[in-house]
Coordinates of C-alpha atoms and ligand atoms in Angstrom, one line a residue:
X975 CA 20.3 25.8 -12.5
X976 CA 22.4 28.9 -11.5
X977 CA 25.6 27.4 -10.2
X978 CA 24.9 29.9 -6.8
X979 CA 23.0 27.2 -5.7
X980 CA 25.4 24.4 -6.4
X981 CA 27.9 26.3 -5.4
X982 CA 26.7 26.6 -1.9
X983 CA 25.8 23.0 -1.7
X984 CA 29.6 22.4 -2.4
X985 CA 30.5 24.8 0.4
X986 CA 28.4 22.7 2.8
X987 CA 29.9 19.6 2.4
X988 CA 33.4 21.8 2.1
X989 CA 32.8 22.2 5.6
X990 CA 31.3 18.8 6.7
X991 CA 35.2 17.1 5.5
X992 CA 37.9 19.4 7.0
X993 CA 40.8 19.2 5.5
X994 CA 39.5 15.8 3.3
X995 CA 38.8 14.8 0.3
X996 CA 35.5 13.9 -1.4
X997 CA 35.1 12.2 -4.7
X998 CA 31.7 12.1 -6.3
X999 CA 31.4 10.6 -10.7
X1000 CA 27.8 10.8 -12.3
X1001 CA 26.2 8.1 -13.9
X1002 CA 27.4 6.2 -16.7
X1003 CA 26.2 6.2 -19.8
X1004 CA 23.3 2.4 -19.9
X1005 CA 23.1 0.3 -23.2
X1006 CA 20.0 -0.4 -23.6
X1007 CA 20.3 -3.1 -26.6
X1008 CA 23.7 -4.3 -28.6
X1009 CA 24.9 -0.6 -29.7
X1010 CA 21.6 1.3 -28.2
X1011 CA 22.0 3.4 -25.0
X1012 CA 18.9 4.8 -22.6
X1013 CA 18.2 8.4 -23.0
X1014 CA 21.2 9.6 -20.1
X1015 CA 20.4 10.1 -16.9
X1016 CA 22.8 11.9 -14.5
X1017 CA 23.6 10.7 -11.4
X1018 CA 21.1 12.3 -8.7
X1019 CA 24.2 13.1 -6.3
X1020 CA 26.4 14.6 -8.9
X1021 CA 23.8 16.8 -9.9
X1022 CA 22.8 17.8 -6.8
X1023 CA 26.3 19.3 -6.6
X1024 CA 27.3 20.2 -9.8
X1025 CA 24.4 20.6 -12.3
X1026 CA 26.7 19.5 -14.9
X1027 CA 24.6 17.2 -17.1
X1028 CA 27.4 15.4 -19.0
X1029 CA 28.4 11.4 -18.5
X1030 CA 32.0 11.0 -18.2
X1031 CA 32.4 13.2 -15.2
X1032 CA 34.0 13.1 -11.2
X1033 CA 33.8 15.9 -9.0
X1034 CA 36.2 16.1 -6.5
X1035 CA 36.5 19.1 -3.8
X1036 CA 39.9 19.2 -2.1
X1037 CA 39.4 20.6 1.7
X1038 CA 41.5 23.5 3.0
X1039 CA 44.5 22.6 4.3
X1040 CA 47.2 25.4 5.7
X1041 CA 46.7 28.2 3.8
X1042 CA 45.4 27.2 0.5
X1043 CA 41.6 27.7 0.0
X1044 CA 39.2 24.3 -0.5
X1045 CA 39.5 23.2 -4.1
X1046 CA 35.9 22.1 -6.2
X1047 CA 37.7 20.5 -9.5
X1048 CA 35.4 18.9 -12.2
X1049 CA 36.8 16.1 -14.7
X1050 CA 34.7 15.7 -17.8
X1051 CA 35.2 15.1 -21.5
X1052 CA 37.1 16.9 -23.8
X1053 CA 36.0 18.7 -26.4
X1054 CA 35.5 16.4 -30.0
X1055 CA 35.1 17.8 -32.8
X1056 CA 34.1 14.2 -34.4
X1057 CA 32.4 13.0 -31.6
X1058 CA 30.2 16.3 -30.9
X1059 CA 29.0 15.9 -34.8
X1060 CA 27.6 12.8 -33.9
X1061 CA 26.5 13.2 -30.3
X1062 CA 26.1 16.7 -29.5
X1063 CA 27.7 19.6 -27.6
X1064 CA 30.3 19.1 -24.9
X1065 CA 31.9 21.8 -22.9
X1066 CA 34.8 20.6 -21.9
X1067 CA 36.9 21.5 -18.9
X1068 CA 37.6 24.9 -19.5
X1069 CA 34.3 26.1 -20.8
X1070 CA 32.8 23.7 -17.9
X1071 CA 34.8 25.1 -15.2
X1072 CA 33.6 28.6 -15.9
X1073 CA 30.1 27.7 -16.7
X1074 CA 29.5 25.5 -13.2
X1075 CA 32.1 27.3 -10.7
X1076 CA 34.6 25.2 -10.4
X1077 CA 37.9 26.1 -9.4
X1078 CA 39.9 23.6 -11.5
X1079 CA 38.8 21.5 -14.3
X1080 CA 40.3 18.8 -16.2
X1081 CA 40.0 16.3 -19.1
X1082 CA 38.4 13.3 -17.9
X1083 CA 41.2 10.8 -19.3
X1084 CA 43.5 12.5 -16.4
X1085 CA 41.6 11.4 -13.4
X1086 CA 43.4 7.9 -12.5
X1087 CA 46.7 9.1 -13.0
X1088 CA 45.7 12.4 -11.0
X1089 CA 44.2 10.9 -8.6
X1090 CA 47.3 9.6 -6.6
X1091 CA 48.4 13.1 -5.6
X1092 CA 44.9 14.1 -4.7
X1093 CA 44.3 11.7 -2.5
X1094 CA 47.9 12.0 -0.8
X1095 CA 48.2 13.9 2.4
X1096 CA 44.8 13.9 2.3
X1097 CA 43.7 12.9 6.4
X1098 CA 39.9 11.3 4.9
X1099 CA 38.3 10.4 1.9
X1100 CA 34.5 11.1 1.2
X1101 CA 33.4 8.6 -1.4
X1102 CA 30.4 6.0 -2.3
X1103 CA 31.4 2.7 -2.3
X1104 CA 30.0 -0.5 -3.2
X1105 CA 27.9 1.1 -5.8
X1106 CA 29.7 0.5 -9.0
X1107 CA 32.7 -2.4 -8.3
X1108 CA 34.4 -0.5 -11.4
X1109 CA 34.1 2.9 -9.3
X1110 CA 35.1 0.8 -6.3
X1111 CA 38.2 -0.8 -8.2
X1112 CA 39.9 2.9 -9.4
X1113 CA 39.5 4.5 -6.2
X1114 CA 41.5 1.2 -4.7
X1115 CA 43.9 1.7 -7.2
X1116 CA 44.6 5.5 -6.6
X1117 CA 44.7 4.5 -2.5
X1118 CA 46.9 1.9 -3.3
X1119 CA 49.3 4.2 -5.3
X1120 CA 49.4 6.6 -2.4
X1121 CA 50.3 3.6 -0.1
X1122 CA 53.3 2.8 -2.4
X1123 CA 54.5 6.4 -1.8
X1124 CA 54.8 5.8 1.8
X1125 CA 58.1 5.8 2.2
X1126 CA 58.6 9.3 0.7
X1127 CA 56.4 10.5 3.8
X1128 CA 53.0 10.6 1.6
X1129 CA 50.2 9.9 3.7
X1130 CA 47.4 7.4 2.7
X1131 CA 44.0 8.9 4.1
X1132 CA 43.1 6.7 7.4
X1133 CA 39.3 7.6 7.1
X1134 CA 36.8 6.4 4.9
X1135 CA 33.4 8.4 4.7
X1136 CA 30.2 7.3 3.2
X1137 CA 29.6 10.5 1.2
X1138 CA 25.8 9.4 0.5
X1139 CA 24.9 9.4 4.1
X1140 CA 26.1 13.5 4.2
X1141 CA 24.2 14.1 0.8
X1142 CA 20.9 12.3 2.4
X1143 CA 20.7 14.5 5.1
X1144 CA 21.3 17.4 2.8
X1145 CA 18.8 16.1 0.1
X1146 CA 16.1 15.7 2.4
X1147 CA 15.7 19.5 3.3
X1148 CA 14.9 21.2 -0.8
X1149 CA 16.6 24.9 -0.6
X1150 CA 14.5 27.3 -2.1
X1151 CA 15.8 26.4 -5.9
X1152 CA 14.8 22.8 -5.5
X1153 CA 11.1 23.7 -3.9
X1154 CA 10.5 25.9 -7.0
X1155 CA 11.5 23.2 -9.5
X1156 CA 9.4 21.1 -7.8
X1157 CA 6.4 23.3 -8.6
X1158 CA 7.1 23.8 -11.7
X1159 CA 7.3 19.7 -12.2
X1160 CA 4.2 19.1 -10.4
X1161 CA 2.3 21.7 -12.2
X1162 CA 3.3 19.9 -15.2
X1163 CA 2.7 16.8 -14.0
X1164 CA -0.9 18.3 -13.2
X1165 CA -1.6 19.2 -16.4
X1166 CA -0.8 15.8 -18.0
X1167 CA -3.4 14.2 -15.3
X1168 CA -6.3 16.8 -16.5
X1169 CA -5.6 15.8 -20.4
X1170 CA -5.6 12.1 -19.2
X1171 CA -9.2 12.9 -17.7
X1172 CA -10.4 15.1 -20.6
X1173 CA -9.2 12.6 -23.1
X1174 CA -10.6 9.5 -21.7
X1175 CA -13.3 7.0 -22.9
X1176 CA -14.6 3.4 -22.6
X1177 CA -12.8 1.7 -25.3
X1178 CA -9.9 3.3 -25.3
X1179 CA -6.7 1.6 -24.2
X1180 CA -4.6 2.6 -21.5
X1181 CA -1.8 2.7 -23.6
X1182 CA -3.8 5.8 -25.8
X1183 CA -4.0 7.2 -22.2
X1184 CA -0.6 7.1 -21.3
X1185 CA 0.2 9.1 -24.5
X1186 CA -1.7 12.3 -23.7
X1187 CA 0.0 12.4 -20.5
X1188 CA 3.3 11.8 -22.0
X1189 CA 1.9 14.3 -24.9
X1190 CA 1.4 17.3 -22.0
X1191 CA 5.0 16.2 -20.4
X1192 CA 6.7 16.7 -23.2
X1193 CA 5.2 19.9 -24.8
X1194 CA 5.2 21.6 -21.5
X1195 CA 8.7 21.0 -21.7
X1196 CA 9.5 18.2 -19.0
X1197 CA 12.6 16.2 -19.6
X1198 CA 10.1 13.1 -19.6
X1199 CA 8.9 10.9 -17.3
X1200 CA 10.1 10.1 -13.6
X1201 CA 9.1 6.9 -13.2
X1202 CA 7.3 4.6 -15.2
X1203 CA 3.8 5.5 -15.7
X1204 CA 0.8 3.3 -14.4
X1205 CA -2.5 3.3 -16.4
X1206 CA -4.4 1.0 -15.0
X1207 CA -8.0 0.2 -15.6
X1208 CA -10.7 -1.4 -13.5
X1209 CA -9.0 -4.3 -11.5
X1210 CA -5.1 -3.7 -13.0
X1211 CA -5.6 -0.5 -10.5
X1212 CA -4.9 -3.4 -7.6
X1213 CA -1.5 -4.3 -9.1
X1214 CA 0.5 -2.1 -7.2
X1215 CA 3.3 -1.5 -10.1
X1216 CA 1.2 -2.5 -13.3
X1217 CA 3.1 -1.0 -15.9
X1218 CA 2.0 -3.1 -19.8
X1219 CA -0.5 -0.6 -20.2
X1220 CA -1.7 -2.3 -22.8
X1221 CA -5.3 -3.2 -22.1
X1222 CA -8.5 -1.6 -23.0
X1223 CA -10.8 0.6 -20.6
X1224 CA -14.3 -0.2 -20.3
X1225 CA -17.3 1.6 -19.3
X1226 CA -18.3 1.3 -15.6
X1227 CA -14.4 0.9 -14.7
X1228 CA -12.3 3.3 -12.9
X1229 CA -8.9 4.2 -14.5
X1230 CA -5.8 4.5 -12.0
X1231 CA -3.2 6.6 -13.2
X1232 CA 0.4 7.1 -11.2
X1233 CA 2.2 9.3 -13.3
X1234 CA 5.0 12.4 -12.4
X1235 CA 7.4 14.1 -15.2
X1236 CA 10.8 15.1 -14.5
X1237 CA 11.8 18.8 -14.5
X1238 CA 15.6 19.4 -14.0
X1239 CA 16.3 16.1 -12.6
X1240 CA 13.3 16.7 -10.0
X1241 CA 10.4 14.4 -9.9
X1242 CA 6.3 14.8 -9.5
X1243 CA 4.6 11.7 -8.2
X1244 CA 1.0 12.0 -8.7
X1245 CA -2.1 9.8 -9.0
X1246 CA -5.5 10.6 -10.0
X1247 CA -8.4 7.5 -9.9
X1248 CA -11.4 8.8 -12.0
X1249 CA -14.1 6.9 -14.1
X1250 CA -13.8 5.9 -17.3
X1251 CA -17.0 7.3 -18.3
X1252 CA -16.9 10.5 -16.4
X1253 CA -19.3 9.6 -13.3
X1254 CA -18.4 7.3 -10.6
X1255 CA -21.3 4.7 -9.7
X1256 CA -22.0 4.3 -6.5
X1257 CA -20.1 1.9 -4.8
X1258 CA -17.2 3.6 -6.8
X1259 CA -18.1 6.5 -4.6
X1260 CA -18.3 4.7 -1.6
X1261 CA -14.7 3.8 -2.1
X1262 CA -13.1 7.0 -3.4
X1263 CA -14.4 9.2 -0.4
X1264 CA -13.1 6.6 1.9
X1265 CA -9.5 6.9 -0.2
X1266 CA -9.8 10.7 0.0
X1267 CA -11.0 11.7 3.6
X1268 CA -7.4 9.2 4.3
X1269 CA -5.7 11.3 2.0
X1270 CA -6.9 14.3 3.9
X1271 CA -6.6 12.9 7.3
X1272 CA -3.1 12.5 6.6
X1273 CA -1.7 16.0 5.1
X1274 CA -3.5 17.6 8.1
X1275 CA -1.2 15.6 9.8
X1276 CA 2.1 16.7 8.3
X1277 CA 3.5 19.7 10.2
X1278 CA 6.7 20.6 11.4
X1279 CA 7.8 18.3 15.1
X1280 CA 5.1 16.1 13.7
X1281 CA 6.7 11.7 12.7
X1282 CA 7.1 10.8 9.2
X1283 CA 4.8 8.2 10.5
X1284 CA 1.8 10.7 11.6
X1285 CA 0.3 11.3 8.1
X1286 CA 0.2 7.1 7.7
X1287 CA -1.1 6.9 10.7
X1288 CA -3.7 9.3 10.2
X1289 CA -4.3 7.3 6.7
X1290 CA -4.8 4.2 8.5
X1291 CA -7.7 5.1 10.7
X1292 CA -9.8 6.3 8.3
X1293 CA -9.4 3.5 5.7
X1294 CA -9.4 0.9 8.7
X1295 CA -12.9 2.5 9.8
X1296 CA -13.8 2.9 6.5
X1297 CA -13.2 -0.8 5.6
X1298 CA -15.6 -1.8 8.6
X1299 CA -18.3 0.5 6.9
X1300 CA -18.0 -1.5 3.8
X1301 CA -18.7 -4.5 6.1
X1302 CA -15.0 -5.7 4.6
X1303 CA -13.5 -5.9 7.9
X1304 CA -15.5 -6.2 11.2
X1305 CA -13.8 -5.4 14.8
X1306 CA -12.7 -2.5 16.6
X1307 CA -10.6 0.3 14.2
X1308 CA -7.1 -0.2 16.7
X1309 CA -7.6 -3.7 17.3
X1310 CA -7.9 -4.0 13.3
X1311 CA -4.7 -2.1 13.1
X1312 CA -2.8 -3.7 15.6
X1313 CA -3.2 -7.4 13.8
X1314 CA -2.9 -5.2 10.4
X1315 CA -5.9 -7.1 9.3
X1316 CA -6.5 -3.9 7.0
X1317 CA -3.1 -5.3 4.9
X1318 CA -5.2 -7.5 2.8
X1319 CA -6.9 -4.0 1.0
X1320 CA -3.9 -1.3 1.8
X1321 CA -0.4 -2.7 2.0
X1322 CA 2.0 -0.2 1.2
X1323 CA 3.1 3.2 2.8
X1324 CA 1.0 6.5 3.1
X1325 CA 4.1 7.9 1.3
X1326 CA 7.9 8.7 1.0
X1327 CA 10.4 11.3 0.3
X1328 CA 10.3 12.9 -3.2
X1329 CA 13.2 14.7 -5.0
X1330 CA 15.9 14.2 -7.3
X1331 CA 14.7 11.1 -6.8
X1332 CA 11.2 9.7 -6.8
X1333 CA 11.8 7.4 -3.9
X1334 CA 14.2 10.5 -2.9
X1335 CA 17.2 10.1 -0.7
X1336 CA 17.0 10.5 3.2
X1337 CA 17.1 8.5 6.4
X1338 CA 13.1 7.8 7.9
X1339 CA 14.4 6.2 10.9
X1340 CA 17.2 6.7 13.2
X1341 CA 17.9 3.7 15.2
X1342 CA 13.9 3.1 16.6
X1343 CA 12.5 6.6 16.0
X1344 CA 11.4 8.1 12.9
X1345 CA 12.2 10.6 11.4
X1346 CA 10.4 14.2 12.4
X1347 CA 9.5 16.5 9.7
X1348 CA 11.0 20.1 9.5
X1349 CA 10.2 22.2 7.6
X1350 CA 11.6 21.9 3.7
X1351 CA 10.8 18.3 3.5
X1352 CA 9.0 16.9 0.8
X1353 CA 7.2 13.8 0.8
X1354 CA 3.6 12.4 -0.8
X1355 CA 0.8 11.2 0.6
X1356 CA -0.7 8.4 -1.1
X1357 CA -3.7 6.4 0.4
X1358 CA -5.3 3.6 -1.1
X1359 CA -7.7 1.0 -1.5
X1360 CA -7.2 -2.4 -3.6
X1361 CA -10.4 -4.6 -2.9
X1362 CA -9.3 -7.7 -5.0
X1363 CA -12.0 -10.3 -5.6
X1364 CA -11.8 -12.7 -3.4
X1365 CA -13.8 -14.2 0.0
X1366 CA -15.8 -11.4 1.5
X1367 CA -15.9 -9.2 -1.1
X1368 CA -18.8 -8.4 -2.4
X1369 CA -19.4 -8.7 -6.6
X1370 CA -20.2 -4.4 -6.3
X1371 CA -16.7 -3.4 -4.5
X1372 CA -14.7 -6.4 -6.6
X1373 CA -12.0 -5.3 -8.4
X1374 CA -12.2 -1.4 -7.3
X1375 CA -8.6 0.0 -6.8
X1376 CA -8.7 3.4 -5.9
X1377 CA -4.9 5.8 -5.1
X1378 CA -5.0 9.3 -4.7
X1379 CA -1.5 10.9 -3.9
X1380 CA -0.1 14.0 -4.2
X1381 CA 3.2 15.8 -3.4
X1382 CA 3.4 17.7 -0.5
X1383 CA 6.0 20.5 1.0
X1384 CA 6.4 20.7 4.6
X1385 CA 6.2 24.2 5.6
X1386 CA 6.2 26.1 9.2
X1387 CA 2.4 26.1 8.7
X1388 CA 1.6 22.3 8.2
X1389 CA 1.7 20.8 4.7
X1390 CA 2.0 23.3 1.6
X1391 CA -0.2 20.6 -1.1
X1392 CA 1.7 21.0 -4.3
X1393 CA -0.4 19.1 -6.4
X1394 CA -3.5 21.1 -7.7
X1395 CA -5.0 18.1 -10.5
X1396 CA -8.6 17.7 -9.3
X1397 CA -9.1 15.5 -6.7
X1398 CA -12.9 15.8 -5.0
X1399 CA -15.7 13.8 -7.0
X1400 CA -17.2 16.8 -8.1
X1401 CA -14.0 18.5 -9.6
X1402 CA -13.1 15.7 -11.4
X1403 CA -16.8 15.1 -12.8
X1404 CA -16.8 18.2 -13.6
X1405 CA -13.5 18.1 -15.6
X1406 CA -14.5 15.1 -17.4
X1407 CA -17.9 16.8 -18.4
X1408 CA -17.1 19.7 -20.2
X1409 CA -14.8 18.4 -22.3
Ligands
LIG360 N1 5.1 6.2 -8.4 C1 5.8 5.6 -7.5 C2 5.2 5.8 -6.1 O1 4.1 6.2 -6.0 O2 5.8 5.5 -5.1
LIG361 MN1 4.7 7.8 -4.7
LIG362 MN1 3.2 7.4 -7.5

């Protein structure tokens, strides 16, 4: 990421904190067994500012005050000779600070006992607390240091910001960097559902599915996946966050697959429902166009001044109606909704936001209302249908699960579809055909 585009993130919140202060660390580093860590993830937030992929790191930007200029000073490690044999490149502050655009930059060891005089004289503080008590516990220390100056005339900052609730309302519009990495993840992310439909066969376990889609992440150059992927066969499809993947696929069974890569820190969230022998039967049909006029239905309902709620709602009458065509519900469509008698076969969300995060930051409610989508926005739209067996349910429609969802860009024209994977009955027949 060219650090123009961090850079003028930065300048944003410059402006939102005056003459404050706002303190931001990345992630730490997550053992994942006795000396074993998780592949690192950076903190969504940091990143969203910096692009500065290393652990050990704080931002801090230092507001105007008088007549010297607002102040963006990293902290991250030192260079190691001994440490980079064994663990890899670091920049270090002084290749860091040119690299990112930072004004300042410092070895990360420095930050407590610098952190007194930055937060002196300093009229607010823009920080995330109750996070991380350790985070929590060094920024009370540096406050407390201030407050012991005091009698010199040092000023302890009398305001304390949520920083997060500023980065939200940022994060939920993409700038024009963050709506092409998002393309480039979901084509990816595309690609990795074709192979899955290409590769797939009764006997074969999910797992074996799982791995071509991991196969396509990686060797299309993803940085993995976003989210743990869900390969779910016949009835595991109506276990919302089935994630073993570890039994076989049979003939006559639909596979559900929920699976997005990461590209840059930015997530695809994508799922694809297909048969495991290349044709849906019948009743398999019945179900899946159901699924998909929903899934229509509700990204002709995203548009700019439109609810976040529209494209669920949208969702709702057609898979309520549609469940009263499958004689699986019986009543009228709004009375059905109103008692949410449709829960029993569709109880989660038509969608949510997507970003750095794949349950992305950003408010969907203030107070009562929700939120209005403006153009920028991103957000899937993911109908589905889970007919578990059980009373009423026919032996035909038992155990169907059926999710199509797809990642979806709010434009001034309506909704700008992302996702290309094939998504009709024919396309996707027609994919798993020729191969
Ligand atoms: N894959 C997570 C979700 O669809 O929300
Ligand atoms: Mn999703
Ligand atoms: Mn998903």
């Amino acid at each position: 990421m060219s650090h123009a585009h961090t850079a003028a993130r930065r300048q944003r919140l410059f402006d939102r904190i005056g003459e404050g202060i706002a303190i931001l660390p990345t992630a730490p580093e997550a053992l994942r067994n006795r000396d074993n860590h998780h592949p690192y993830r950076f903190d969504s937030y940091f990143w969203y500012l910096t692009a500065f992929p290393e652990p050990e790191a704080v931002m801090v930007l230092l507001g105007a005050q008088g007549d010297k200029p607002g102040q963006a000073i990293l902290f991250c490690r030192d260079k190691n000779e001994e440490r980079e044999i064994w663990d890899g490149f670091r920049h270090g502050p002084q290749a860091a600070q040119a690299a990112f655009g930072f004004d300042a930059a410092f070895p990360i060891e420095e930050f407590d006992k610098q952190l007194p005089k930055l937060l002196g004289n300093r009229p607010a503080l823009w920080v995330a607390l109750g996070h991380d008590p350790e985070w929590d516990a060094r920024i009370h220390a540096g406050l407390s240091a201030v407050r012991k100056e005091a009698r010199s005339g040092i000023v302890v900052p009398r305001t304390i910001h949520d920083i997060r609730a500023e980065l939200d309302a940022m994060r939920l519009i993409k700038d024009s960097h963050e709506i092409a990495t998002m393309r480039r993840a979901t084509a990816i992310a595309d690609a990795g559902h074709v192979r899955a439909m290409r590769a797939c066969r009764p006997g074969m376990a999910e797992y074996a599915l799982e791995a071509e889609i991991s196969h396509e992440f990686r060797s299309r150059g993803a940085d993995g996946h976003a989210y743990p992927p869900i390969v779910a066969g016949g009835l595991n499809a109506c276990i919302l966050h089935y994630i073993s993947n570890d039994k076989l696929l049979n003939d006559g069974q639909l596979v559900l697959i929920d699976a997005g890569c990461e590209v840059e820190g930015y997530a695809a969230d994508i799922t694809r429902t297909f048969p495991v022998n290349g044709r849906y039967s019948p009743p398999q049909r019945d179900v899946y166009s159901i699924v998909l006029a929903a899934q229509t239905a509700a990204i002709t309902a995203i548009r700019p001044g439109a609810s976040f709620m529209a494209p669920h709602d949208a969702a709702l009458k057609v898979l309520t109606q549609g469940l009263v065509d499958l004689k699986l519900l019986a009543g009228s469509i709004d009375g059905l909704i109103e008692s949410e008698a449709y829960k029993r076969f569709y109880m989660h969300r038509t969608g949510h936001w997507l970003g750095l995060d794949v349950h992305d930051a950003g408010d969907y409610k203030t107070g009562e209302a929700w939120t209005t989508l403006v153009p920028g926005m991103t957000l899937t739209v993911e109908p589905g249908l889970y007919l578990r067996p059980g009373e009423g349910v026919p032996p035909a429609l038992a155990g169907i699960g059926i999710r199509i969802e797809d990642d979806v860009l709010v434009s001034e024209e309506g909704a700008d579809v992302y996702t290309t994977a094939p998504k009709t009955i024919a396309e996707i027949e027609e994919v798993m055909r020729v191969s």
